[in-house]
Each structure stands twice: as structure tokens, then as C-alpha cells.
Amino acid sequence: ATKKIRDGNLDFTLDVDADDEIGQLCQDFEEMRIRLRENADEKIQDDKENKELISNISHDLKTPITAIKGYVEGIMDGVADTPEKMDRYIKTVYNKANDMNVLINELSLYSKIDSNIIPYNFEKININSYFKDCVDEIGADLEQRGMMFSYRNYCAANVMVTADPEQLKRVINNIINNACKYNNKAKGKVGITLTEYDRKVQVAIKDNGIGISKEDLPHIFRRTYRADMSRNSAGGSGLGLSICKKIIEEHGGEIWAESKLRAGTTIFFTLNKVIDQSKEK
């Protein structure tokens, strides 16, 4: 068994019947082999996903670059021969450059989060005050996008949670942006609901967009999820929900989704409440 592991072969089983010290040693050795096998499989999967991610980002960057090149060539060749055309061409180039910037920023952020080099500034925040500020901003933004917005809060006034305000805002914005991006309804809707439990606060962000199939639903928090969907013109690296998952897990919370095709999606996540130890005693 040691020679097999030395040679990189982890695909075997060490069967042991004895209950003595040698038997215990062999059992520990078998558990070590299983752990090494799992680590090796995880590394293979990570490497595969990294390659897919680079391929996806490269593909997505080509689209705006090709558009920018085409419009700039049009300007150079004199195709934009009126002030109106010139204005339209320049605005398109600017928007495509912004799309590229979003892709690069998401990739950079994911790399930092994945490498655990983003410092978290956890603090006690009042969930009601925090979300009141958030929904004021979100409501104005969604109104500009032509989306309807609703907010329900079932938490007591003094509920406190432990969170990094900046990173929590990133999670909310990522989910809201997805809700808008994948909504083809004439009247798009987004709703946020806060629910209080004994030790957690649950946040639910619901939309009435295109929804997600049962087959895809378990995979949406993977970094390469968008590659598994039919590629669409919505743009983005597909890293948004993967970033959300990492941030929420760093907060000690959970994140999951429920969805139905053509009916919409709800993303849930939890935050830990600040518990008054004196009251518990």
C-alpha cells in the first residue's frame, strides 16, 4: 500500500480484519488514502473549473472587443458621417468598454476572495437600519430599469447581525443584478423579504424572471455555471453567485435557491444574529 501511494496510485482499498495495533495502523492508513484520494479529486475538479473559467472569460471578452473594433473602424472609414451616428458609435464603444471592465473586475474580485486575501471588517449592524438604506437605493435603481420593487421586513426593531457591510452589499447587488439581467417579463418584479429566527436572519430576494431548471439549480453557485446554460446576451462572467456563496460562507451563513422555469427565482441567505448572552443565562 505504501509503495502504491508512493507511485501515485490511490485507487485501491486496504482491507483489514485484525483488531490489534497493526489492524488499527492499517485502518488509519486506509483513512489517509481516502483523504488523499478526495483531495486529489478536488484538485482535478478545481483545475478543470479554472480552465473552463478562463475559457469563458476569454470568450466573453472577445464579444465587446470585436464590437469596439468594428465601431472604431466605422469611425475611421467615415461610416459615422453625421453627428448623430458619431454620437451613437462613441456611446456604443463606451458601453462595450464598460462591459469589459465589469468582467475584469469580477474576475479580479473572485481571485482575491478565492485566495482569502480580502480582509473582512465584521461589525454589529442593525438589520433594519442597514436594509432601509439598501432598499432606498435599490428601489431607485430598479425604477430606472423599469422594474417593480417590494420590501417586507418581519424582524424586530432591535435585531443585530454580525456582518461586513461592504461585502454584504456586494451580495445583495449581485443577486439584484442577476434578477434584472435574466428577466424578460413586460413587468419585471423584484422583492426582498427579511425573516427573523432564533439565531439567524433570513434574507429572501425573489424575482419573476426566466427561472432555472431543476437540472441546473444545484449548480448555480459554481463559478462556471453560466457555461452550462445556453450562452445568452446578458453578459457577465457568471461569477456573481459564486462570489455571493463565498462571502456568505465567510459570514458563517448559508445560501441556496428555489426556482421554477418561466416563473422566477428566489435566492435565500442567512446571517447570524448577535445573541445577548445575559438573556440566554
PDB file of C-alpha atoms in Angstrom:
ATOM      1  CA  ALA A   1       0.000   0.000   0.000  1.00  0.00           C
ATOM      2  CA  THR A   2       2.813   2.434   0.830  1.00  0.00           C
ATOM      3  CA  LYS A   3       4.508   1.627  -2.481  1.00  0.00           C
ATOM      4  CA  LYS A   4       1.263   2.242  -4.378  1.00  0.00           C
ATOM      5  CA  ILE A   5       0.825   5.649  -2.722  1.00  0.00           C
ATOM      6  CA  ARG A   6       4.496   6.428  -3.389  1.00  0.00           C
ATOM      7  CA  ASP A   7       3.847   5.712  -7.069  1.00  0.00           C
ATOM      8  CA  GLY A   8       0.763   7.965  -7.064  1.00  0.00           C
ATOM      9  CA  ASN A   9      -1.783   5.149  -7.170  1.00  0.00           C
ATOM     10  CA  LEU A  10      -4.659   5.883  -4.792  1.00  0.00           C
ATOM     11  CA  ASP A  11      -7.232   3.643  -6.484  1.00  0.00           C
ATOM     12  CA  PHE A  12      -7.120   0.635  -4.187  1.00  0.00           C
ATOM     13  CA  THR A  13      -8.664  -0.487  -0.907  1.00  0.00           C
ATOM     14  CA  LEU A  14      -6.754  -1.718   2.108  1.00  0.00           C
ATOM     15  CA  ASP A  15      -8.966  -4.394   3.699  1.00  0.00           C
ATOM     16  CA  VAL A  16      -8.158  -5.119   7.338  1.00  0.00           C
ATOM     17  CA  ASP A  17      -9.793  -7.707   9.638  1.00  0.00           C
ATOM     18  CA  ALA A  18      -7.465  -7.562  12.640  1.00  0.00           C
ATOM     19  CA  ASP A  19      -8.361  -5.539  15.765  1.00  0.00           C
ATOM     20  CA  ASP A  20      -4.822  -5.317  17.127  1.00  0.00           C
ATOM     21  CA  GLU A  21      -2.336  -2.447  16.845  1.00  0.00           C
ATOM     22  CA  ILE A  22      -1.346  -3.426  13.297  1.00  0.00           C
ATOM     23  CA  GLY A  23      -5.007  -3.561  12.334  1.00  0.00           C
ATOM     24  CA  GLN A  24      -5.553  -0.045  13.788  1.00  0.00           C
ATOM     25  CA  LEU A  25      -2.483   1.193  11.936  1.00  0.00           C
ATOM     26  CA  CYS A  26      -3.810  -0.226   8.660  1.00  0.00           C
ATOM     27  CA  GLN A  27      -7.240   1.314   9.289  1.00  0.00           C
ATOM     28  CA  ASP A  28      -5.643   4.735   9.860  1.00  0.00           C
ATOM     29  CA  PHE A  29      -3.601   4.216   6.710  1.00  0.00           C
ATOM     30  CA  GLU A  30      -6.753   3.416   4.709  1.00  0.00           C
ATOM     31  CA  GLU A  31      -8.439   6.574   6.026  1.00  0.00           C
ATOM     32  CA  MET A  32      -5.366   8.553   4.973  1.00  0.00           C
ATOM     33  CA  ARG A  33      -5.590   7.018   1.475  1.00  0.00           C
ATOM     34  CA  ILE A  34      -9.274   8.009   1.231  1.00  0.00           C
ATOM     35  CA  ARG A  35      -8.465  11.580   2.303  1.00  0.00           C
ATOM     36  CA  LEU A  36      -5.628  11.820  -0.225  1.00  0.00           C
ATOM     37  CA  ARG A  37      -7.937  10.474  -2.938  1.00  0.00           C
ATOM     38  CA  GLU A  38     -10.589  13.073  -2.083  1.00  0.00           C
ATOM     39  CA  ASN A  39      -8.001  15.872  -2.107  1.00  0.00           C
ATOM     40  CA  ALA A  40      -6.687  14.698  -5.466  1.00  0.00           C
ATOM     41  CA  ASP A  41     -10.226  14.605  -6.914  1.00  0.00           C
ATOM     42  CA  GLU A  42     -10.933  18.102  -5.582  1.00  0.00           C
ATOM     43  CA  LYS A  43      -7.745  19.417  -7.171  1.00  0.00           C
ATOM     44  CA  ILE A  44      -8.650  17.848 -10.521  1.00  0.00           C
ATOM     45  CA  GLN A  45     -12.123  19.428 -10.323  1.00  0.00           C
ATOM     46  CA  ASP A  46     -10.676  22.819  -9.349  1.00  0.00           C
ATOM     47  CA  ASP A  47      -8.195  22.693 -12.219  1.00  0.00           C
ATOM     48  CA  LYS A  48     -10.983  21.771 -14.629  1.00  0.00           C
ATOM     49  CA  GLU A  49     -13.196  24.621 -13.415  1.00  0.00           C
ATOM     50  CA  ASN A  50     -10.291  27.080 -13.596  1.00  0.00           C
ATOM     51  CA  LYS A  51      -9.675  26.115 -17.223  1.00  0.00           C
ATOM     52  CA  GLU A  52     -13.393  26.461 -18.003  1.00  0.00           C
ATOM     53  CA  LEU A  53     -13.459  29.835 -16.270  1.00  0.00           C
ATOM     54  CA  ILE A  54     -10.504  31.162 -18.274  1.00  0.00           C
ATOM     55  CA  SER A  55     -12.112  29.860 -21.467  1.00  0.00           C
ATOM     56  CA  ASN A  56     -15.438  31.512 -20.592  1.00  0.00           C
ATOM     57  CA  ILE A  57     -13.849  34.852 -19.702  1.00  0.00           C
ATOM     58  CA  SER A  58     -11.766  34.795 -22.890  1.00  0.00           C
ATOM     59  CA  HIS A  59     -14.900  34.108 -24.932  1.00  0.00           C
ATOM     60  CA  ASP A  60     -16.858  36.854 -23.190  1.00  0.00           C
ATOM     61  CA  LEU A  61     -14.075  39.403 -23.637  1.00  0.00           C
ATOM     62  CA  LYS A  62     -13.910  38.726 -27.378  1.00  0.00           C
ATOM     63  CA  THR A  63     -17.500  39.893 -27.876  1.00  0.00           C
ATOM     64  CA  PRO A  64     -17.077  43.522 -26.685  1.00  0.00           C
ATOM     65  CA  ILE A  65     -13.566  43.712 -28.187  1.00  0.00           C
ATOM     66  CA  THR A  66     -14.929  42.689 -31.606  1.00  0.00           C
ATOM     67  CA  ALA A  67     -17.733  45.264 -31.299  1.00  0.00           C
ATOM     68  CA  ILE A  68     -15.307  48.028 -30.249  1.00  0.00           C
ATOM     69  CA  LYS A  69     -13.007  47.196 -33.161  1.00  0.00           C
ATOM     70  CA  GLY A  70     -15.921  47.252 -35.612  1.00  0.00           C
ATOM     71  CA  TYR A  71     -17.284  50.606 -34.469  1.00  0.00           C
ATOM     72  CA  VAL A  72     -13.830  52.236 -34.346  1.00  0.00           C
ATOM     73  CA  GLU A  73     -13.160  51.014 -37.889  1.00  0.00           C
ATOM     74  CA  GLY A  74     -16.500  52.508 -38.886  1.00  0.00           C
ATOM     75  CA  ILE A  75     -15.439  55.863 -37.448  1.00  0.00           C
ATOM     76  CA  MET A  76     -12.026  55.645 -39.182  1.00  0.00           C
ATOM     77  CA  ASP A  77     -13.634  54.744 -42.531  1.00  0.00           C
ATOM     78  CA  GLY A  78     -16.066  57.642 -42.296  1.00  0.00           C
ATOM     79  CA  VAL A  79     -19.179  55.481 -41.917  1.00  0.00           C
ATOM     80  CA  ALA A  80     -20.260  57.646 -38.968  1.00  0.00           C
ATOM     81  CA  ASP A  81     -20.795  60.606 -41.278  1.00  0.00           C
ATOM     82  CA  THR A  82     -23.337  62.502 -39.189  1.00  0.00           C
ATOM     83  CA  PRO A  83     -23.112  63.876 -35.635  1.00  0.00           C
ATOM     84  CA  GLU A  84     -25.928  61.513 -34.631  1.00  0.00           C
ATOM     85  CA  LYS A  85     -24.140  58.435 -35.982  1.00  0.00           C
ATOM     86  CA  MET A  86     -20.861  59.535 -34.454  1.00  0.00           C
ATOM     87  CA  ASP A  87     -22.544  60.002 -31.076  1.00  0.00           C
ATOM     88  CA  ARG A  88     -24.154  56.553 -31.318  1.00  0.00           C
ATOM     89  CA  TYR A  89     -20.882  54.877 -32.303  1.00  0.00           C
ATOM     90  CA  ILE A  90     -18.934  56.516 -29.477  1.00  0.00           C
ATOM     91  CA  LYS A  91     -21.603  55.625 -26.901  1.00  0.00           C
ATOM     92  CA  THR A  92     -21.557  52.003 -28.082  1.00  0.00           C
ATOM     93  CA  VAL A  93     -17.755  51.837 -27.792  1.00  0.00           C
ATOM     94  CA  TYR A  94     -18.000  53.329 -24.290  1.00  0.00           C
ATOM     95  CA  ASN A  95     -20.672  50.801 -23.212  1.00  0.00           C
ATOM     96  CA  LYS A  96     -18.700  47.858 -24.581  1.00  0.00           C
ATOM     97  CA  ALA A  97     -15.589  49.070 -22.748  1.00  0.00           C
ATOM     98  CA  ASN A  98     -17.684  49.188 -19.557  1.00  0.00           C
ATOM     99  CA  ASP A  99     -18.801  45.583 -20.173  1.00  0.00           C
ATOM    100  CA  MET A 100     -15.148  44.542 -20.386  1.00  0.00           C
ATOM    101  CA  ASN A 101     -14.372  46.429 -17.182  1.00  0.00           C
ATOM    102  CA  VAL A 102     -17.163  44.590 -15.326  1.00  0.00           C
ATOM    103  CA  LEU A 103     -15.835  41.215 -16.498  1.00  0.00           C
ATOM    104  CA  ILE A 104     -12.268  42.005 -15.462  1.00  0.00           C
ATOM    105  CA  ASN A 105     -13.344  43.415 -12.084  1.00  0.00           C
ATOM    106  CA  GLU A 106     -15.436  40.304 -11.318  1.00  0.00           C
ATOM    107  CA  LEU A 107     -12.561  38.018 -12.213  1.00  0.00           C
ATOM    108  CA  SER A 108     -10.144  40.043 -10.084  1.00  0.00           C
ATOM    109  CA  LEU A 109     -12.540  40.049  -7.132  1.00  0.00           C
ATOM    110  CA  TYR A 110     -13.174  36.309  -7.397  1.00  0.00           C
ATOM    111  CA  SER A 111      -9.432  35.645  -7.477  1.00  0.00           C
ATOM    112  CA  LYS A 112      -8.945  37.676  -4.291  1.00  0.00           C
ATOM    113  CA  ILE A 113     -11.855  36.030  -2.491  1.00  0.00           C
ATOM    114  CA  ASP A 114     -10.764  32.567  -3.611  1.00  0.00           C
ATOM    115  CA  SER A 115      -7.245  33.253  -2.293  1.00  0.00           C
ATOM    116  CA  ASN A 116      -8.609  34.623   1.004  1.00  0.00           C
ATOM    117  CA  ILE A 117      -6.742  37.921   0.623  1.00  0.00           C
ATOM    118  CA  ILE A 118      -9.774  40.183   1.047  1.00  0.00           C
ATOM    119  CA  PRO A 119      -9.914  41.408   4.654  1.00  0.00           C
ATOM    120  CA  TYR A 120     -13.382  41.248   6.187  1.00  0.00           C
ATOM    121  CA  ASN A 121     -14.415  44.036   8.527  1.00  0.00           C
ATOM    122  CA  PHE A 122     -17.116  42.349  10.591  1.00  0.00           C
ATOM    123  CA  GLU A 123     -19.198  44.525  12.861  1.00  0.00           C
ATOM    124  CA  LYS A 124     -22.530  44.501  14.629  1.00  0.00           C
ATOM    125  CA  ILE A 125     -25.146  46.143  12.422  1.00  0.00           C
ATOM    126  CA  ASN A 126     -28.830  46.804  12.940  1.00  0.00           C
ATOM    127  CA  ILE A 127     -30.511  44.775  10.201  1.00  0.00           C
ATOM    128  CA  ASN A 128     -33.464  47.171   9.945  1.00  0.00           C
ATOM    129  CA  SER A 129     -31.369  50.316   9.511  1.00  0.00           C
ATOM    130  CA  TYR A 130     -28.981  48.610   7.107  1.00  0.00           C
ATOM    131  CA  PHE A 131     -31.703  47.303   4.804  1.00  0.00           C
ATOM    132  CA  LYS A 132     -33.661  50.551   4.957  1.00  0.00           C
ATOM    133  CA  ASP A 133     -30.673  52.329   3.413  1.00  0.00           C
ATOM    134  CA  CYS A 134     -30.197  49.468   0.924  1.00  0.00           C
ATOM    135  CA  VAL A 135     -33.785  49.336  -0.289  1.00  0.00           C
ATOM    136  CA  ASP A 136     -33.957  53.100  -0.800  1.00  0.00           C
ATOM    137  CA  GLU A 137     -31.029  52.827  -3.197  1.00  0.00           C
ATOM    138  CA  ILE A 138     -32.240  49.566  -4.786  1.00  0.00           C
ATOM    139  CA  GLY A 139     -35.754  50.936  -5.283  1.00  0.00           C
ATOM    140  CA  ALA A 140     -34.474  53.992  -7.144  1.00  0.00           C
ATOM    141  CA  ASP A 141     -32.190  51.856  -9.305  1.00  0.00           C
ATOM    142  CA  LEU A 142     -34.919  49.343 -10.184  1.00  0.00           C
ATOM    143  CA  GLU A 143     -37.332  52.154 -11.002  1.00  0.00           C
ATOM    144  CA  GLN A 144     -34.844  53.450 -13.568  1.00  0.00           C
ATOM    145  CA  ARG A 145     -34.649  49.952 -15.053  1.00  0.00           C
ATOM    146  CA  GLY A 146     -38.443  49.780 -15.298  1.00  0.00           C
ATOM    147  CA  MET A 147     -38.734  47.073 -12.595  1.00  0.00           C
ATOM    148  CA  MET A 148     -41.268  46.896  -9.783  1.00  0.00           C
ATOM    149  CA  PHE A 149     -39.873  46.549  -6.261  1.00  0.00           C
ATOM    150  CA  SER A 150     -41.318  45.413  -2.915  1.00  0.00           C
ATOM    151  CA  TYR A 151     -39.839  45.095   0.571  1.00  0.00           C
ATOM    152  CA  ARG A 152     -41.158  43.223   3.619  1.00  0.00           C
ATOM    153  CA  ASN A 153     -39.445  43.138   6.992  1.00  0.00           C
ATOM    154  CA  TYR A 154     -40.566  40.711   9.712  1.00  0.00           C
ATOM    155  CA  CYS A 155     -37.661  41.407  12.090  1.00  0.00           C
ATOM    156  CA  ALA A 156     -37.914  43.157  15.443  1.00  0.00           C
ATOM    157  CA  ALA A 157     -36.637  46.724  15.530  1.00  0.00           C
ATOM    158  CA  ASN A 158     -33.536  45.966  17.592  1.00  0.00           C
ATOM    159  CA  VAL A 159     -32.236  42.884  15.744  1.00  0.00           C
ATOM    160  CA  MET A 160     -28.464  42.988  15.258  1.00  0.00           C
ATOM    161  CA  VAL A 161     -26.376  40.771  12.981  1.00  0.00           C
ATOM    162  CA  THR A 162     -22.648  40.278  12.538  1.00  0.00           C
ATOM    163  CA  ALA A 163     -21.600  41.249   9.010  1.00  0.00           C
ATOM    164  CA  ASP A 164     -19.200  43.162   6.814  1.00  0.00           C
ATOM    165  CA  PRO A 165     -21.436  45.962   5.466  1.00  0.00           C
ATOM    166  CA  GLU A 166     -19.472  46.399   2.223  1.00  0.00           C
ATOM    167  CA  GLN A 167     -19.307  42.707   1.327  1.00  0.00           C
ATOM    168  CA  LEU A 168     -22.956  42.172   2.296  1.00  0.00           C
ATOM    169  CA  LYS A 169     -23.904  45.000  -0.054  1.00  0.00           C
ATOM    170  CA  ARG A 170     -21.955  43.239  -2.802  1.00  0.00           C
ATOM    171  CA  VAL A 171     -24.013  40.071  -2.250  1.00  0.00           C
ATOM    172  CA  ILE A 172     -27.317  41.956  -2.430  1.00  0.00           C
ATOM    173  CA  ASN A 173     -26.290  43.892  -5.550  1.00  0.00           C
ATOM    174  CA  ASN A 174     -25.077  40.741  -7.329  1.00  0.00           C
ATOM    175  CA  ILE A 175     -28.383  38.972  -6.705  1.00  0.00           C
ATOM    176  CA  ILE A 176     -30.424  42.025  -7.735  1.00  0.00           C
ATOM    177  CA  ASN A 177     -28.369  42.448 -10.934  1.00  0.00           C
ATOM    178  CA  ASN A 178     -28.986  38.787 -11.816  1.00  0.00           C
ATOM    179  CA  ALA A 179     -32.704  39.251 -11.190  1.00  0.00           C
ATOM    180  CA  CYS A 180     -32.743  42.129 -13.674  1.00  0.00           C
ATOM    181  CA  LYS A 181     -30.397  40.514 -16.190  1.00  0.00           C
ATOM    182  CA  TYR A 182     -32.418  37.319 -16.531  1.00  0.00           C
ATOM    183  CA  ASN A 183     -35.896  38.864 -16.651  1.00  0.00           C
ATOM    184  CA  ASN A 184     -37.812  39.031 -19.908  1.00  0.00           C
ATOM    185  CA  LYS A 185     -41.191  39.971 -18.479  1.00  0.00           C
ATOM    186  CA  ALA A 186     -43.009  43.145 -19.533  1.00  0.00           C
ATOM    187  CA  LYS A 187     -43.410  43.927 -15.833  1.00  0.00           C
ATOM    188  CA  GLY A 188     -40.303  42.709 -14.081  1.00  0.00           C
ATOM    189  CA  LYS A 189     -40.575  42.311 -10.307  1.00  0.00           C
ATOM    190  CA  VAL A 190     -38.044  42.031  -7.502  1.00  0.00           C
ATOM    191  CA  GLY A 191     -38.930  41.608  -3.839  1.00  0.00           C
ATOM    192  CA  ILE A 192     -36.839  41.448  -0.671  1.00  0.00           C
ATOM    193  CA  THR A 193     -38.175  39.761   2.481  1.00  0.00           C
ATOM    194  CA  LEU A 194     -36.453  39.627   5.887  1.00  0.00           C
ATOM    195  CA  THR A 195     -37.492  36.927   8.360  1.00  0.00           C
ATOM    196  CA  GLU A 196     -36.200  36.570  11.923  1.00  0.00           C
ATOM    197  CA  TYR A 197     -35.417  33.217  13.539  1.00  0.00           C
ATOM    198  CA  ASP A 198     -33.908  32.307  16.923  1.00  0.00           C
ATOM    199  CA  ARG A 199     -30.285  32.735  15.917  1.00  0.00           C
ATOM    200  CA  LYS A 200     -30.437  33.882  12.300  1.00  0.00           C
ATOM    201  CA  VAL A 201     -31.981  36.382   9.969  1.00  0.00           C
ATOM    202  CA  GLN A 202     -33.060  35.013   6.607  1.00  0.00           C
ATOM    203  CA  VAL A 203     -32.969  37.259   3.545  1.00  0.00           C
ATOM    204  CA  ALA A 204     -35.022  36.220   0.506  1.00  0.00           C
ATOM    205  CA  ILE A 205     -34.651  38.037  -2.839  1.00  0.00           C
ATOM    206  CA  LYS A 206     -37.362  36.970  -5.263  1.00  0.00           C
ATOM    207  CA  ASP A 207     -37.887  37.781  -8.946  1.00  0.00           C
ATOM    208  CA  ASN A 208     -40.357  36.793 -11.661  1.00  0.00           C
ATOM    209  CA  GLY A 209     -37.721  36.211 -14.329  1.00  0.00           C
ATOM    210  CA  ILE A 210     -36.906  33.312 -16.655  1.00  0.00           C
ATOM    211  CA  GLY A 211     -36.239  30.899 -13.799  1.00  0.00           C
ATOM    212  CA  ILE A 212     -33.816  27.981 -13.597  1.00  0.00           C
ATOM    213  CA  SER A 213     -34.412  24.336 -14.499  1.00  0.00           C
ATOM    214  CA  LYS A 214     -34.318  21.566 -11.881  1.00  0.00           C
ATOM    215  CA  GLU A 215     -31.220  20.157 -13.576  1.00  0.00           C
ATOM    216  CA  ASP A 216     -29.307  23.445 -13.378  1.00  0.00           C
ATOM    217  CA  LEU A 217     -30.485  24.575  -9.937  1.00  0.00           C
ATOM    218  CA  PRO A 218     -27.949  22.554  -7.861  1.00  0.00           C
ATOM    219  CA  HIS A 219     -25.074  24.068  -9.865  1.00  0.00           C
ATOM    220  CA  ILE A 220     -25.860  27.793  -9.956  1.00  0.00           C
ATOM    221  CA  PHE A 221     -23.305  28.684  -7.266  1.00  0.00           C
ATOM    222  CA  ARG A 222     -20.483  27.059  -9.219  1.00  0.00           C
ATOM    223  CA  ARG A 223     -18.069  29.529 -10.789  1.00  0.00           C
ATOM    224  CA  THR A 224     -18.576  28.017 -14.264  1.00  0.00           C
ATOM    225  CA  TYR A 225     -22.373  27.785 -14.048  1.00  0.00           C
ATOM    226  CA  ARG A 226     -23.130  30.178 -16.899  1.00  0.00           C
ATOM    227  CA  ALA A 227     -21.121  27.956 -19.250  1.00  0.00           C
ATOM    228  CA  ASP A 228     -23.602  25.153 -18.543  1.00  0.00           C
ATOM    229  CA  MET A 229     -26.525  27.341 -19.538  1.00  0.00           C
ATOM    230  CA  SER A 230     -27.170  28.226 -23.158  1.00  0.00           C
ATOM    231  CA  ARG A 231     -24.945  31.253 -23.673  1.00  0.00           C
ATOM    232  CA  ASN A 232     -27.035  34.357 -23.724  1.00  0.00           C
ATOM    233  CA  SER A 233     -26.524  38.001 -24.489  1.00  0.00           C
ATOM    234  CA  ALA A 234     -26.984  39.060 -20.888  1.00  0.00           C
ATOM    235  CA  GLY A 235     -23.235  39.396 -20.390  1.00  0.00           C
ATOM    236  CA  GLY A 236     -21.240  38.976 -17.206  1.00  0.00           C
ATOM    237  CA  SER A 237     -18.709  36.387 -16.201  1.00  0.00           C
ATOM    238  CA  GLY A 238     -21.144  34.111 -14.397  1.00  0.00           C
ATOM    239  CA  LEU A 239     -19.119  34.597 -11.214  1.00  0.00           C
ATOM    240  CA  GLY A 240     -21.738  36.682  -9.391  1.00  0.00           C
ATOM    241  CA  LEU A 241     -23.458  33.891  -7.445  1.00  0.00           C
ATOM    242  CA  SER A 242     -20.175  32.098  -6.804  1.00  0.00           C
ATOM    243  CA  ILE A 243     -18.849  35.296  -5.220  1.00  0.00           C
ATOM    244  CA  CYS A 244     -22.050  35.568  -3.148  1.00  0.00           C
ATOM    245  CA  LYS A 245     -21.608  31.998  -1.877  1.00  0.00           C
ATOM    246  CA  LYS A 246     -18.043  32.605  -0.746  1.00  0.00           C
ATOM    247  CA  ILE A 247     -18.941  35.866   1.029  1.00  0.00           C
ATOM    248  CA  ILE A 248     -21.966  34.395   2.843  1.00  0.00           C
ATOM    249  CA  GLU A 249     -19.976  31.328   3.918  1.00  0.00           C
ATOM    250  CA  GLU A 250     -17.276  33.641   5.317  1.00  0.00           C
ATOM    251  CA  HIS A 251     -20.093  35.224   7.353  1.00  0.00           C
ATOM    252  CA  GLY A 252     -20.952  31.783   8.777  1.00  0.00           C
ATOM    253  CA  GLY A 253     -24.251  31.747   6.890  1.00  0.00           C
ATOM    254  CA  GLU A 254     -25.889  29.613   4.217  1.00  0.00           C
ATOM    255  CA  ILE A 255     -27.091  30.455   0.712  1.00  0.00           C
ATOM    256  CA  TRP A 256     -29.463  28.481  -1.526  1.00  0.00           C
ATOM    257  CA  ALA A 257     -32.058  28.959  -4.246  1.00  0.00           C
ATOM    258  CA  GLU A 258     -35.546  27.902  -5.257  1.00  0.00           C
ATOM    259  CA  SER A 259     -36.750  28.373  -8.799  1.00  0.00           C
ATOM    260  CA  LYS A 260     -39.289  27.441 -11.424  1.00  0.00           C
ATOM    261  CA  LEU A 261     -38.827  27.875 -15.161  1.00  0.00           C
ATOM    262  CA  ARG A 262     -40.616  30.930 -16.583  1.00  0.00           C
ATOM    263  CA  ALA A 263     -41.944  31.762 -13.098  1.00  0.00           C
ATOM    264  CA  GLY A 264     -38.900  33.195 -11.331  1.00  0.00           C
ATOM    265  CA  THR A 265     -36.170  32.528  -8.800  1.00  0.00           C
ATOM    266  CA  THR A 266     -35.716  33.180  -5.088  1.00  0.00           C
ATOM    267  CA  ILE A 267     -32.232  33.379  -3.592  1.00  0.00           C
ATOM    268  CA  PHE A 268     -32.095  32.855   0.174  1.00  0.00           C
ATOM    269  CA  PHE A 269     -29.210  33.557   2.524  1.00  0.00           C
ATOM    270  CA  THR A 270     -28.807  33.733   6.291  1.00  0.00           C
ATOM    271  CA  LEU A 271     -26.858  35.975   8.664  1.00  0.00           C
ATOM    272  CA  ASN A 272     -26.015  35.226  12.281  1.00  0.00           C
ATOM    273  CA  LYS A 273     -27.799  37.301  14.903  1.00  0.00           C
ATOM    274  CA  VAL A 274     -25.917  38.928  17.748  1.00  0.00           C
ATOM    275  CA  ILE A 275     -27.157  36.995  20.776  1.00  0.00           C
ATOM    276  CA  ASP A 276     -27.462  38.722  24.146  1.00  0.00           C
ATOM    277  CA  GLN A 277     -25.553  36.294  26.385  1.00  0.00           C
ATOM    278  CA  SER A 278     -27.046  37.731  29.598  1.00  0.00           C
ATOM    279  CA  LYS A 279     -30.576  36.916  28.415  1.00  0.00           C
ATOM    280  CA  GLU A 280     -29.530  33.374  27.487  1.00  0.00           C
ATOM    281  CA  LYS A 281     -28.293  32.771  31.034  1.00  0.00           C
TER     282      LYS A 281
END
